[in-house]
CSV table of C-alpha atoms in Angstrom, one decimal:
chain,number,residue,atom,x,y,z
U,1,UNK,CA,16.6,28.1,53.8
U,2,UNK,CA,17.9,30.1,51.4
U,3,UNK,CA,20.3,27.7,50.6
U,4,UNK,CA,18.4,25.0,50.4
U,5,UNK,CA,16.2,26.6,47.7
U,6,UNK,CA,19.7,27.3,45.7
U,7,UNK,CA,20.3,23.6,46.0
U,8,UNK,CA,16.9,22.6,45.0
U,9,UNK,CA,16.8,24.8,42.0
U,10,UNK,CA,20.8,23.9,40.9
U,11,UNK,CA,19.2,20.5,41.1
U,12,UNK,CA,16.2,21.2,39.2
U,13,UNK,CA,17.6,22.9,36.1
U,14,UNK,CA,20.2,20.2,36.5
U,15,UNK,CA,17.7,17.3,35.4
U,16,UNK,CA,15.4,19.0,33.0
U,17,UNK,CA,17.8,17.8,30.3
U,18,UNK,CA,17.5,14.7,31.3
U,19,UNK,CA,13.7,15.0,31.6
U,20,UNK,CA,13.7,16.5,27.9
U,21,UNK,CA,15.5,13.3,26.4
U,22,UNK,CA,12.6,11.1,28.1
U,23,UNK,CA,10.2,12.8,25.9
U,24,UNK,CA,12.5,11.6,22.9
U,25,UNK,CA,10.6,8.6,21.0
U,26,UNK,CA,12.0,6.7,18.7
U,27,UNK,CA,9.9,4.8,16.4
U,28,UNK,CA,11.1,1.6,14.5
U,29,UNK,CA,9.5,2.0,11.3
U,30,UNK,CA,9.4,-1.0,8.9
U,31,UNK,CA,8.9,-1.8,5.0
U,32,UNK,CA,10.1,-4.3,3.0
U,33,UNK,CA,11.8,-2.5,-0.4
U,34,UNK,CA,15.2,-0.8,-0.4
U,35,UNK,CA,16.0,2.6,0.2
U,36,UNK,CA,16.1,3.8,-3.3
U,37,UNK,CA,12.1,3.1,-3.7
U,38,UNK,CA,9.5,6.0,-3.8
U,39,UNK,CA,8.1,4.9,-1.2
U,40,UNK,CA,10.6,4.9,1.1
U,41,UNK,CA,12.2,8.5,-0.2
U,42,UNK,CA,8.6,10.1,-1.1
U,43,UNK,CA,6.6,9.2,1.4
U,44,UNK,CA,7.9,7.7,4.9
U,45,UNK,CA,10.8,9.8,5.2
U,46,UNK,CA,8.9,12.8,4.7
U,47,UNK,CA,6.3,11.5,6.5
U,48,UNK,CA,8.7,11.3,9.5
U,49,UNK,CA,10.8,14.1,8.9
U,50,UNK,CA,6.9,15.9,9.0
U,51,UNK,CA,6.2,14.2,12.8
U,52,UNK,CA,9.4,15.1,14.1
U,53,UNK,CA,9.2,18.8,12.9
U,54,UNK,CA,5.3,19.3,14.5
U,55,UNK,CA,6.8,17.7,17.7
U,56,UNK,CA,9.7,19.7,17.7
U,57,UNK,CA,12.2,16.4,17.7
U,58,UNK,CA,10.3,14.1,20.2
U,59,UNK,CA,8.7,11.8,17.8
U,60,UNK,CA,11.8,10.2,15.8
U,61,UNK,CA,11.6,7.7,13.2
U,62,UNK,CA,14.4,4.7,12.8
U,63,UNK,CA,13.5,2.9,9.3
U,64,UNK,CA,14.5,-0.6,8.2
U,65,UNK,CA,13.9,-0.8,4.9
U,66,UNK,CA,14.2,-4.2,2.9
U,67,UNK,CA,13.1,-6.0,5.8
U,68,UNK,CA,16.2,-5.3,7.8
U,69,UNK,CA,14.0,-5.9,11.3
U,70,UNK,CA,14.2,-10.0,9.9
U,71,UNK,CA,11.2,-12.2,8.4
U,72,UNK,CA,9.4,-11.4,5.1
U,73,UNK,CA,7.0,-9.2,3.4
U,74,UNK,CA,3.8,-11.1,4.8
U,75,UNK,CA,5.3,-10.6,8.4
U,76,UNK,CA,5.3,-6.9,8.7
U,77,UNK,CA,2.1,-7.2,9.6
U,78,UNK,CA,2.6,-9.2,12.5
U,79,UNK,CA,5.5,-7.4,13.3
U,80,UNK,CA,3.6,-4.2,13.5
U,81,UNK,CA,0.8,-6.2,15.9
U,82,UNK,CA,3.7,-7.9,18.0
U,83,UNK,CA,6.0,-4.5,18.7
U,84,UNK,CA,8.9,-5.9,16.6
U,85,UNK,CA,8.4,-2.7,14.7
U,86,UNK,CA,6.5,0.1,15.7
U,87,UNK,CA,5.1,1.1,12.2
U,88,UNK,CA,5.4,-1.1,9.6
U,89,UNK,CA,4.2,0.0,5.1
U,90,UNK,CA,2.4,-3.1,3.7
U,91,UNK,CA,0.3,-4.9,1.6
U,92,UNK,CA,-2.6,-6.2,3.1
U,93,UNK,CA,-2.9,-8.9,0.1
U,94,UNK,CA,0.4,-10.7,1.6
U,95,UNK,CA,-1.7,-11.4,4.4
U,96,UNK,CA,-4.9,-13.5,2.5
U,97,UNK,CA,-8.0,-13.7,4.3
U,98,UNK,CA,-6.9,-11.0,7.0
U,99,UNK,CA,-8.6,-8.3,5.0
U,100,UNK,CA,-11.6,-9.6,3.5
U,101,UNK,CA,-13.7,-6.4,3.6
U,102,UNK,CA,-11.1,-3.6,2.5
U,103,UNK,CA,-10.6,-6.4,-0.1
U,104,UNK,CA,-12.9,-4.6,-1.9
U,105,UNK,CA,-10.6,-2.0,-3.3
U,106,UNK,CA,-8.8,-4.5,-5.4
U,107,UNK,CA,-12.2,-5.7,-7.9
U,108,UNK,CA,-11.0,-5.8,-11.1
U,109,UNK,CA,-11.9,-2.0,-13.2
U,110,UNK,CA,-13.2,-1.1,-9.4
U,111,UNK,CA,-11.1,2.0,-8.7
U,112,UNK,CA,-10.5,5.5,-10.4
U,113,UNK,CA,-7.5,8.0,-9.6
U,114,UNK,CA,-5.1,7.6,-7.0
U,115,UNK,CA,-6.2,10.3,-4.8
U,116,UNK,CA,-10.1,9.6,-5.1
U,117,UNK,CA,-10.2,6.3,-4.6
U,118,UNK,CA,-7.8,6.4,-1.4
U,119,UNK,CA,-10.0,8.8,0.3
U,120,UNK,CA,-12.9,6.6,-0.4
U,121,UNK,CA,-10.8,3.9,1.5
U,122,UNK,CA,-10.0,5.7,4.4
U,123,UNK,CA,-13.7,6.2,4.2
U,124,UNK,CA,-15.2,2.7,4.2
U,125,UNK,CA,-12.1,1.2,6.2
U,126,UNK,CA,-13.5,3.8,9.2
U,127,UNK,CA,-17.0,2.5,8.8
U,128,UNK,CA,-16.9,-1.0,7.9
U,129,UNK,CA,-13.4,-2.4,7.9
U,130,UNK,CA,-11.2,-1.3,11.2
U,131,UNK,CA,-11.8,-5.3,12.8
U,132,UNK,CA,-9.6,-6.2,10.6
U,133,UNK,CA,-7.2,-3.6,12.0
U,134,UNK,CA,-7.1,-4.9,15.6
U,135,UNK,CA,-3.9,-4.4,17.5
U,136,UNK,CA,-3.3,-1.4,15.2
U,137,UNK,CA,-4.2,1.9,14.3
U,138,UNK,CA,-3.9,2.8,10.7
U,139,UNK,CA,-1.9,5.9,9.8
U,140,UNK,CA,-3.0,6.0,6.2
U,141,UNK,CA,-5.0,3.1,3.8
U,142,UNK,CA,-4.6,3.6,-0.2
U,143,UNK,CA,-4.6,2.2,-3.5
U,144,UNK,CA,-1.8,2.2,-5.4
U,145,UNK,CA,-1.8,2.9,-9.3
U,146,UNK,CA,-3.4,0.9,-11.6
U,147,UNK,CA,-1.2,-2.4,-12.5
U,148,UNK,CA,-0.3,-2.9,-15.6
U,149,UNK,CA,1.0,-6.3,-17.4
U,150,UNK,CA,4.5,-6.3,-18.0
U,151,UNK,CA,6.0,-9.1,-20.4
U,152,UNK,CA,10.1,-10.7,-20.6
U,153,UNK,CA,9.3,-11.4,-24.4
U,154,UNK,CA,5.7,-11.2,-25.6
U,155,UNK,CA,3.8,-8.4,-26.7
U,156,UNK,CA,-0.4,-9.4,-25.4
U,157,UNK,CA,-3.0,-7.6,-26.7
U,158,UNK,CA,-5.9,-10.4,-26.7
U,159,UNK,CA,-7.1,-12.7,-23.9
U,160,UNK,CA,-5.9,-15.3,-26.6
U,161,UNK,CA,-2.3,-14.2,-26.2
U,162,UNK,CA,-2.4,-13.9,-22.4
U,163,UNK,CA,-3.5,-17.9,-22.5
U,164,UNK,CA,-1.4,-20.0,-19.9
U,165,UNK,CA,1.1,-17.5,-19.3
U,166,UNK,CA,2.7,-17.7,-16.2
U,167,UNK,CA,2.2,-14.4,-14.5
U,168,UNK,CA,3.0,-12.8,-10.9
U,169,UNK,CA,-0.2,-11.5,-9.3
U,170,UNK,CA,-0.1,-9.1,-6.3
U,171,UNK,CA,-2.9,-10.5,-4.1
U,172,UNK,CA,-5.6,-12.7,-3.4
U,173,UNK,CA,-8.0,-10.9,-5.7
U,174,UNK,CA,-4.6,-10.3,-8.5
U,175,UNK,CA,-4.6,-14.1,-8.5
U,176,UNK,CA,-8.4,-14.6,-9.3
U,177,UNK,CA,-8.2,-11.9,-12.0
U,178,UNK,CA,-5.9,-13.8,-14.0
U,179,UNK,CA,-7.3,-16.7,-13.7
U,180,UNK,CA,-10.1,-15.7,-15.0
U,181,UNK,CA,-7.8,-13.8,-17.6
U,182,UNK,CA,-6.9,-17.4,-18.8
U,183,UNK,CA,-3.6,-17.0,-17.6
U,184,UNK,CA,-1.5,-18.5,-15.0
U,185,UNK,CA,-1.4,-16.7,-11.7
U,186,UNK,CA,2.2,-17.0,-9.4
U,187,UNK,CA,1.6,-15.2,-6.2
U,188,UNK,CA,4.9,-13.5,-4.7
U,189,UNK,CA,5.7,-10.1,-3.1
U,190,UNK,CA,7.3,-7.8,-5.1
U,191,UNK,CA,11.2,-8.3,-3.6
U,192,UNK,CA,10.8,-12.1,-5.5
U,193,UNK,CA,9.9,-10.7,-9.0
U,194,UNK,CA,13.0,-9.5,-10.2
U,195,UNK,CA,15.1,-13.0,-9.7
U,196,UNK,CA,11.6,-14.8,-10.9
U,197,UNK,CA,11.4,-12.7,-13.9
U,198,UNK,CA,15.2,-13.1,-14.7
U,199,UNK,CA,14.9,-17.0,-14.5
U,200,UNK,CA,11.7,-17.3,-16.4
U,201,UNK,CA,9.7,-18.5,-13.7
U,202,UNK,CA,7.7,-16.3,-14.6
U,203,UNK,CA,6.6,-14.4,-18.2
U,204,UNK,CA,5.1,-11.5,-17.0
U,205,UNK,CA,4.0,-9.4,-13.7
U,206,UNK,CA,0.8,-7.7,-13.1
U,207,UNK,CA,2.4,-4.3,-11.1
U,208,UNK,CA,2.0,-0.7,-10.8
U,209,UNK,CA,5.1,1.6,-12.8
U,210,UNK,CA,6.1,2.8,-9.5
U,211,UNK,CA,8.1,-0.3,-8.7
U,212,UNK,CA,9.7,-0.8,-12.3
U,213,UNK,CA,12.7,1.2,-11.5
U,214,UNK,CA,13.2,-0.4,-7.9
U,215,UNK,CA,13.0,-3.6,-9.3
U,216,UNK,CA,15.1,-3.5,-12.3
U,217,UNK,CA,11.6,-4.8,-14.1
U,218,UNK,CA,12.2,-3.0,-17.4
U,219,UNK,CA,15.6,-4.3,-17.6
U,220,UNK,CA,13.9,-7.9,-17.3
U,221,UNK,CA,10.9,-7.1,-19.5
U,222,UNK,CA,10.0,-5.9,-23.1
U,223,UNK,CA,6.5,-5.5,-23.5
U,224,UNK,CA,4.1,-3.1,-21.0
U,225,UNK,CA,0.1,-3.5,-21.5
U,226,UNK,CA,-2.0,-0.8,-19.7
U,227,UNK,CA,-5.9,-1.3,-19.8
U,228,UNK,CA,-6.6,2.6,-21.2
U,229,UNK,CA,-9.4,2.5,-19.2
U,230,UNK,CA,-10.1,5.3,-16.5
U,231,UNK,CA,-10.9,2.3,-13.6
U,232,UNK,CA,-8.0,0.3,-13.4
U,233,UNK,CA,-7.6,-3.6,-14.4
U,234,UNK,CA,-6.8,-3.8,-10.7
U,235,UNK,CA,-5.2,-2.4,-8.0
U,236,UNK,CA,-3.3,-3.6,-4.2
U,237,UNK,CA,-4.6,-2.0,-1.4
U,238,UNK,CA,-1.8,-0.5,1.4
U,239,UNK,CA,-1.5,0.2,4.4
U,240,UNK,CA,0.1,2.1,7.1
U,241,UNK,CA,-0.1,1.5,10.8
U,242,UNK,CA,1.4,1.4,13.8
U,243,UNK,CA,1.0,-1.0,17.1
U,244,UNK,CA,-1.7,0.2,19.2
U,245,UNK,CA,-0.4,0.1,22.8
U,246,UNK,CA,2.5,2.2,21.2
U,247,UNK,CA,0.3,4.4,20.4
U,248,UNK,CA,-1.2,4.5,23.4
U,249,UNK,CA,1.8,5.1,25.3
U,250,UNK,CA,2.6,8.5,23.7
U,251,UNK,CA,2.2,11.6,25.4
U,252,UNK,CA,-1.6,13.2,24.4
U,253,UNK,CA,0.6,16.0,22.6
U,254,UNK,CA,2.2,13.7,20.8
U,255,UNK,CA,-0.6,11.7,20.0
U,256,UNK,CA,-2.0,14.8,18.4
U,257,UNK,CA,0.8,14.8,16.0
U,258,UNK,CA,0.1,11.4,15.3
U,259,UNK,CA,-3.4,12.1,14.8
U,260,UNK,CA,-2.5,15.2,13.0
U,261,UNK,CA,-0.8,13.3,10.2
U,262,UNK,CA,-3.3,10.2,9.6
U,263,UNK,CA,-6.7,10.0,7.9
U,264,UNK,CA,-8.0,10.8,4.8
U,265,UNK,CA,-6.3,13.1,3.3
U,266,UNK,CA,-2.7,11.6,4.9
U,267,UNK,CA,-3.9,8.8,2.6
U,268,UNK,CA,-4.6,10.4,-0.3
U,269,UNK,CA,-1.2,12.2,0.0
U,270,UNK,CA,0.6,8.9,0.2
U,271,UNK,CA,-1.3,8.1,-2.8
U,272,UNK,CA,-0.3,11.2,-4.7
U,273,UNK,CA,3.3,10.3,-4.1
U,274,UNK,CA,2.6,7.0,-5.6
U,275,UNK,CA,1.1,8.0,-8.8
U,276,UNK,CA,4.3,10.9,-9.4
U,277,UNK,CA,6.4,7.8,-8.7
U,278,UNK,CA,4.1,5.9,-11.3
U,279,UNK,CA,4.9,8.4,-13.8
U,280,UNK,CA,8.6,8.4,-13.3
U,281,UNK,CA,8.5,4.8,-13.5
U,282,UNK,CA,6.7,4.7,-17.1
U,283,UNK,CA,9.4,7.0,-18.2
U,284,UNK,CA,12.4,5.2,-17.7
U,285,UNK,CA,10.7,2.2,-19.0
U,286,UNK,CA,10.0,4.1,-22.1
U,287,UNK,CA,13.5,6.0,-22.0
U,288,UNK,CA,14.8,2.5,-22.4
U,289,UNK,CA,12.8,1.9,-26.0
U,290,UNK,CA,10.5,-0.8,-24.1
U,291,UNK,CA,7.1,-1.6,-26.4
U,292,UNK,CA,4.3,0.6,-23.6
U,293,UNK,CA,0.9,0.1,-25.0
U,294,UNK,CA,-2.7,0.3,-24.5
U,295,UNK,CA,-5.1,-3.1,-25.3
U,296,UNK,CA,-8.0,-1.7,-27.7
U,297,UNK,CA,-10.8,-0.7,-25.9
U,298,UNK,CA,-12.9,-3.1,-27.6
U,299,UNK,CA,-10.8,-6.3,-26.7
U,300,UNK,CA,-10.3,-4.4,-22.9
U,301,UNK,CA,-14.3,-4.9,-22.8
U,302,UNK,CA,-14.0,-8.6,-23.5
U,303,UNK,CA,-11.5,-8.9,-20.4
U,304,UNK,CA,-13.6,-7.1,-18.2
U,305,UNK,CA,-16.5,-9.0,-19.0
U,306,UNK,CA,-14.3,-12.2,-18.3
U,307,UNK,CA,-13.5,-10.9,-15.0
U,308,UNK,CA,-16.7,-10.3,-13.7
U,309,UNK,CA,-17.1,-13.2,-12.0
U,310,UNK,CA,-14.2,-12.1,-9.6
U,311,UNK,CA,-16.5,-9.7,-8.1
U,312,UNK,CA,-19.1,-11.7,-8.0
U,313,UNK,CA,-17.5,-14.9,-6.6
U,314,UNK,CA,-16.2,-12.1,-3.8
U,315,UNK,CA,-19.7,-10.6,-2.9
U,316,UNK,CA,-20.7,-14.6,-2.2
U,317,UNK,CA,-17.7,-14.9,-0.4
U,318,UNK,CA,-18.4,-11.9,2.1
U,319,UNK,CA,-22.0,-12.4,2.1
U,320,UNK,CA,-21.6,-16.1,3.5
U,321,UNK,CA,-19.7,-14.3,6.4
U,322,UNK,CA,-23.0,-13.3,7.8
U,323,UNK,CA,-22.5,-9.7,5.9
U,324,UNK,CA,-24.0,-8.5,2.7
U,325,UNK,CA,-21.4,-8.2,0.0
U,326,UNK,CA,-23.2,-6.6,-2.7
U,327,UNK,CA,-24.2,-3.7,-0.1
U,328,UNK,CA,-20.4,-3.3,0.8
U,329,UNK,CA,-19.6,-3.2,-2.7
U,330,UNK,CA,-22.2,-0.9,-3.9
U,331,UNK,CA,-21.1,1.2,-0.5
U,332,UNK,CA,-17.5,1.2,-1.7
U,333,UNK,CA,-18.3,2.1,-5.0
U,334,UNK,CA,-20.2,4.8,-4.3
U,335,UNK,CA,-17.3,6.5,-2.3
U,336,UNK,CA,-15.1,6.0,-5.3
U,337,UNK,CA,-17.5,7.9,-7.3
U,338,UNK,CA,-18.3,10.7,-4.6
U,339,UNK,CA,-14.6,11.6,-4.6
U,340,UNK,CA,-14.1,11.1,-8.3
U,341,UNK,CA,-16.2,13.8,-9.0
């Protein structure tokens, strides 16, 4: 008898390391800019580094940046919903009409400070938005900084300059705003800018300064308009998630850690790493003696006025979904304020 206990414990000991590496997971963890970006060295390597030090190594993260898991920008999303990836960073304006509620977040002068208007989004995506998250569960929802118009050889400062000007939008909402700018919009993820840009396809981007250095964008431009307003021009709404029944199959301890590193203020983290990012990003585009200006208030006021049919053209659009757009709206707005305070 004695014996056999031996055996059984020899055997025992033998196989917890072996039980210990199942508990390992490794999460594929997806984006689509290189390895050099903010976001990929401010926020989801710390944000994995964070998970794997609260589970004390059983939560690892594999990333492919620059779409290294195959497909493009608008796929990660898919990806994400289909297990190719188990987490995937995007935008959900590379997906049009998939987000038509969280939409909201992108109005033209809509949102305030990184941070304040992220937590409002994590807010009203809980409440009002998370169908349009099916087969996922988000990690974090943001805004990113306020975009601003970057030119290859024109200086705009009037709505009379930005006439017909062939300009890359970020979104669905991006594209309207221009339009209703009087300019031309080109929609393309950001990874298609640069080459656009260098080729004249394009004139001009509509982006935050974050993704200026990633991109090469002040190399390829000359002329950098911010609105000087306190609510931006626009914004693109972001998101973080991971596939559901991967989720799901974690351990309820490391769900927790999961759990313990999403929400609200997860989101308004991520944003806070975006807007240091923003201000490195002005600062090498200003380093190189590129033209950074502010449009006058007064002509700013003209261009908000012309995009004001945006949001109302999108409370129509929502409303005629069998919800009340001007109620979301209002409700979103609201939150921005609460947490502006």
């Amino acid at each position: 008898m004695q014996i056999r206990r031996l055996v059984l414990g020899i055997a025992a000991v033998a196989l917890m390391p072996v039980a210990a590496m199942a508990e390992e997971v490794v999460l594929k963890v997806a984006h689509f800019l290189p390895p050099v970006s903010p976001a990929h060295t401010k926020f989801i390597e710390p944000w994995c580094d964070k998970i794997a030090a609260e589970s004390q190594g059983q939560l690892k993260c594999q990333i492919y940046p620059a779409m290294q898991l195959g497909g493009t920008p608008p796929q990660l999303l898919n990806q994400a919903r289909d297990g190719v990836a188990d987490i995937v960073w995007t935008l959900p304006g590379y997906t049009p009409g998939r987000f038509p509620v969280s939409e909201v977040f992108e109005l033209p002068f809509f949102t305030t400070t990184h941070e304040a208007s992220s937590r409002a989004m994590w807010d009203f995506v809980q409440k009002n938005a998370m169908r349009e998250f099916a087969g996922v569960k988000p990690i974090a929802t943001w805004v990113n900084g306020p975009n601003v118009l970057h030119f290859r050889d024109t200086e705009v400062k009037t709505l009379d300059d930005l006439k017909g000007m062939k300009v890359r939008a970020p979104s669905r909402l991006g594209n309207k705003l221009l339009s209703a700018l009087g300019a031309t919009p080109v929609g393309m993820p950001v990874p298609q800018m640069a080459e656009s840009l260098s080729k004249g396809v394009i004139e001009g981007a509509l982006i935050p300064w974050e993704v200026v250095p990633a991109t090469k964008t002040h190399e390829l431009t000359k002329f950098h308009a911010e609105s000087g307003d306190v609510r931006a021009m626009t914004t693109a709404t972001m998101i973080f998630v991971m596939n559901k029944k991967k989720y799901d199959s974690l351990s309820p301890e490391l769900r927790k850690v999961i759990d313990n590193n999403s929400g609200r203020e997860t989101s308004a983290w991520v944003s806070a790493q975006f807007k240091a990012a923003d201000a490195d990003g002005r600062a090498a585009t200003v380093a190189r003696g590129n033209t950074v200006y502010q449009i006058p208030a007064g002509e700013m006021a003209k261009w908000e006025t012309a995009a004001q049919p945006v949001t109302d053209e999108w409370i129509k659009d929502i409303s005629a979904k069998g919800v009340d757009g001007r109620k979301l709206r209002d409700e979103a707005a609201a939150l921005v304020k609460q947490y502006s305070k």
